[in-house]
CSV table of C-alpha atoms in Angstrom, one decimal:
chain,number,residue,atom,x,y,z
J,1,MET,CA,47.0,-10.8,20.8
J,2,SER,CA,43.2,-11.1,20.9
J,3,ALA,CA,41.0,-8.2,21.9
J,4,SER,CA,37.6,-8.6,23.4
J,5,ILE,CA,35.0,-6.1,22.1
J,6,THR,CA,32.1,-5.2,24.4
J,7,PRO,CA,28.9,-4.2,22.6
J,8,PRO,CA,27.2,-0.9,23.5
J,9,ALA,CA,24.6,-1.1,26.3
J,10,GLY,CA,21.2,-2.4,25.0
J,11,ILE,CA,22.8,-4.3,22.0
J,12,ASP,CA,22.4,-8.1,22.1
J,13,PRO,CA,25.4,-9.5,20.2
J,14,ARG,CA,23.5,-12.8,19.6
J,15,LYS,CA,21.1,-10.9,17.3
J,16,ASP,CA,22.2,-10.5,13.7
J,17,THR,CA,19.9,-7.5,13.1
J,18,LEU,CA,19.0,-4.2,14.7
J,19,ILE,CA,15.4,-4.3,13.4
J,20,GLU,CA,12.7,-5.1,15.9
J,21,TYR,CA,9.9,-7.3,14.5
J,22,PRO,CA,7.2,-6.7,13.6
J,23,SER,CA,7.8,-3.3,12.1
J,24,VAL,CA,7.0,-1.3,8.9
J,25,PHE,CA,9.9,-1.6,6.6
J,26,PRO,CA,10.2,0.4,3.4
J,27,ILE,CA,11.9,-1.2,0.4
J,28,LYS,CA,12.8,0.8,-2.7
J,29,VAL,CA,12.6,-0.9,-6.1
J,30,MET,CA,13.7,0.5,-9.4
J,31,GLY,CA,12.8,-0.7,-12.9
J,32,ALA,CA,12.1,0.5,-16.4
J,33,MET,CA,9.1,2.8,-16.8
J,34,VAL,CA,6.8,0.2,-18.3
J,35,ASP,CA,3.1,-0.7,-17.9
J,36,GLY,CA,2.5,-3.1,-15.1
J,37,PHE,CA,5.8,-2.5,-13.2
J,38,ALA,CA,4.2,-1.1,-10.0
J,39,GLU,CA,1.5,-3.7,-10.1
J,40,ALA,CA,4.0,-6.5,-10.4
J,41,MET,CA,6.0,-5.2,-7.4
J,42,CYS,CA,2.8,-5.1,-5.4
J,43,GLN,CA,2.1,-8.7,-6.3
J,44,VAL,CA,5.6,-9.7,-5.1
J,45,ALA,CA,5.1,-7.8,-1.8
J,46,LEU,CA,1.7,-9.5,-1.2
J,47,GLN,CA,3.4,-12.9,-1.4
J,48,PHE,CA,5.5,-12.0,1.6
J,49,ASP,CA,3.1,-9.7,3.5
J,50,PRO,CA,-0.6,-10.6,2.9
J,51,GLY,CA,-1.6,-7.4,4.8
J,52,PHE,CA,0.3,-5.2,2.3
J,53,ASP,CA,-1.8,-2.3,1.0
J,54,PRO,CA,-1.0,-1.6,-2.7
J,55,ALA,CA,-2.6,1.8,-2.2
J,56,SER,CA,0.3,2.7,0.1
J,57,ILE,CA,3.1,2.5,-2.5
J,58,GLU,CA,5.0,5.6,-3.5
J,59,LEU,CA,6.0,6.2,-7.1
J,60,ARG,CA,8.9,8.3,-8.3
J,61,PRO,CA,9.7,8.6,-12.0
J,62,SER,CA,13.3,9.3,-12.9
J,63,LYS,CA,14.2,12.8,-14.3
J,64,GLY,CA,14.4,11.4,-17.8
J,65,GLY,CA,11.3,9.4,-17.5
J,66,ASN,CA,13.0,6.1,-18.3
J,67,TYR,CA,12.8,4.5,-14.9
J,68,LEU,CA,10.3,4.3,-12.0
J,69,GLY,CA,11.1,4.0,-8.3
J,70,VAL,CA,8.6,2.2,-6.2
J,71,THR,CA,8.6,2.3,-2.4
J,72,LEU,CA,6.9,-0.7,-0.8
J,73,SER,CA,6.2,-0.4,2.9
J,74,ILE,CA,5.7,-3.9,4.2
J,75,THR,CA,5.2,-5.3,7.7
J,76,ALA,CA,8.5,-7.1,8.4
J,77,THR,CA,8.0,-10.1,10.7
J,78,SER,CA,11.5,-11.7,10.5
J,79,ARG,CA,14.9,-11.5,8.9
J,80,GLU,CA,14.1,-14.5,6.8
J,81,GLN,CA,11.0,-12.8,5.4
J,82,LEU,CA,13.0,-9.8,4.4
J,83,ASP,CA,15.8,-11.9,2.9
J,84,ASP,CA,13.2,-13.9,0.9
J,85,LEU,CA,11.5,-10.8,-0.3
J,86,TYR,CA,14.8,-9.2,-1.3
J,87,ARG,CA,15.7,-12.3,-3.3
J,88,ALA,CA,12.3,-12.4,-5.0
J,89,LEU,CA,12.6,-8.8,-6.0
J,90,THR,CA,16.2,-8.9,-7.2
J,91,SER,CA,15.5,-12.0,-9.4
J,92,HIS,CA,12.3,-10.4,-10.9
J,93,PRO,CA,12.9,-9.7,-14.6
J,94,MET,CA,11.5,-6.2,-14.4
J,95,VAL,CA,13.7,-5.0,-11.5
J,96,LYS,CA,17.0,-3.2,-12.0
J,97,ILE,CA,17.9,-2.5,-8.4
J,98,VAL,CA,16.5,-3.0,-4.8
J,99,LEU,CA,17.5,-0.8,-1.9
């Protein structure tokens, strides 16, 4: 028996995302508390969003001071852009986790 699911009003089932583009999209990146980590993350963000403002980053050190959380607010223009940025960040040697 096959059931047909009707999406809620206003949801287009052909879209694979609920994000409307362009929009400001925050990405949280965590890495070891080392010199150059925040700057390196800004350089990666600039590769995918040339209008990214490095002064807009938010920094949060861990309680123990061993890790640094960096929030990058980029202008997302497509799902592909976000996927490529995520892949670049997760493959960066300084990065521990990307949210």
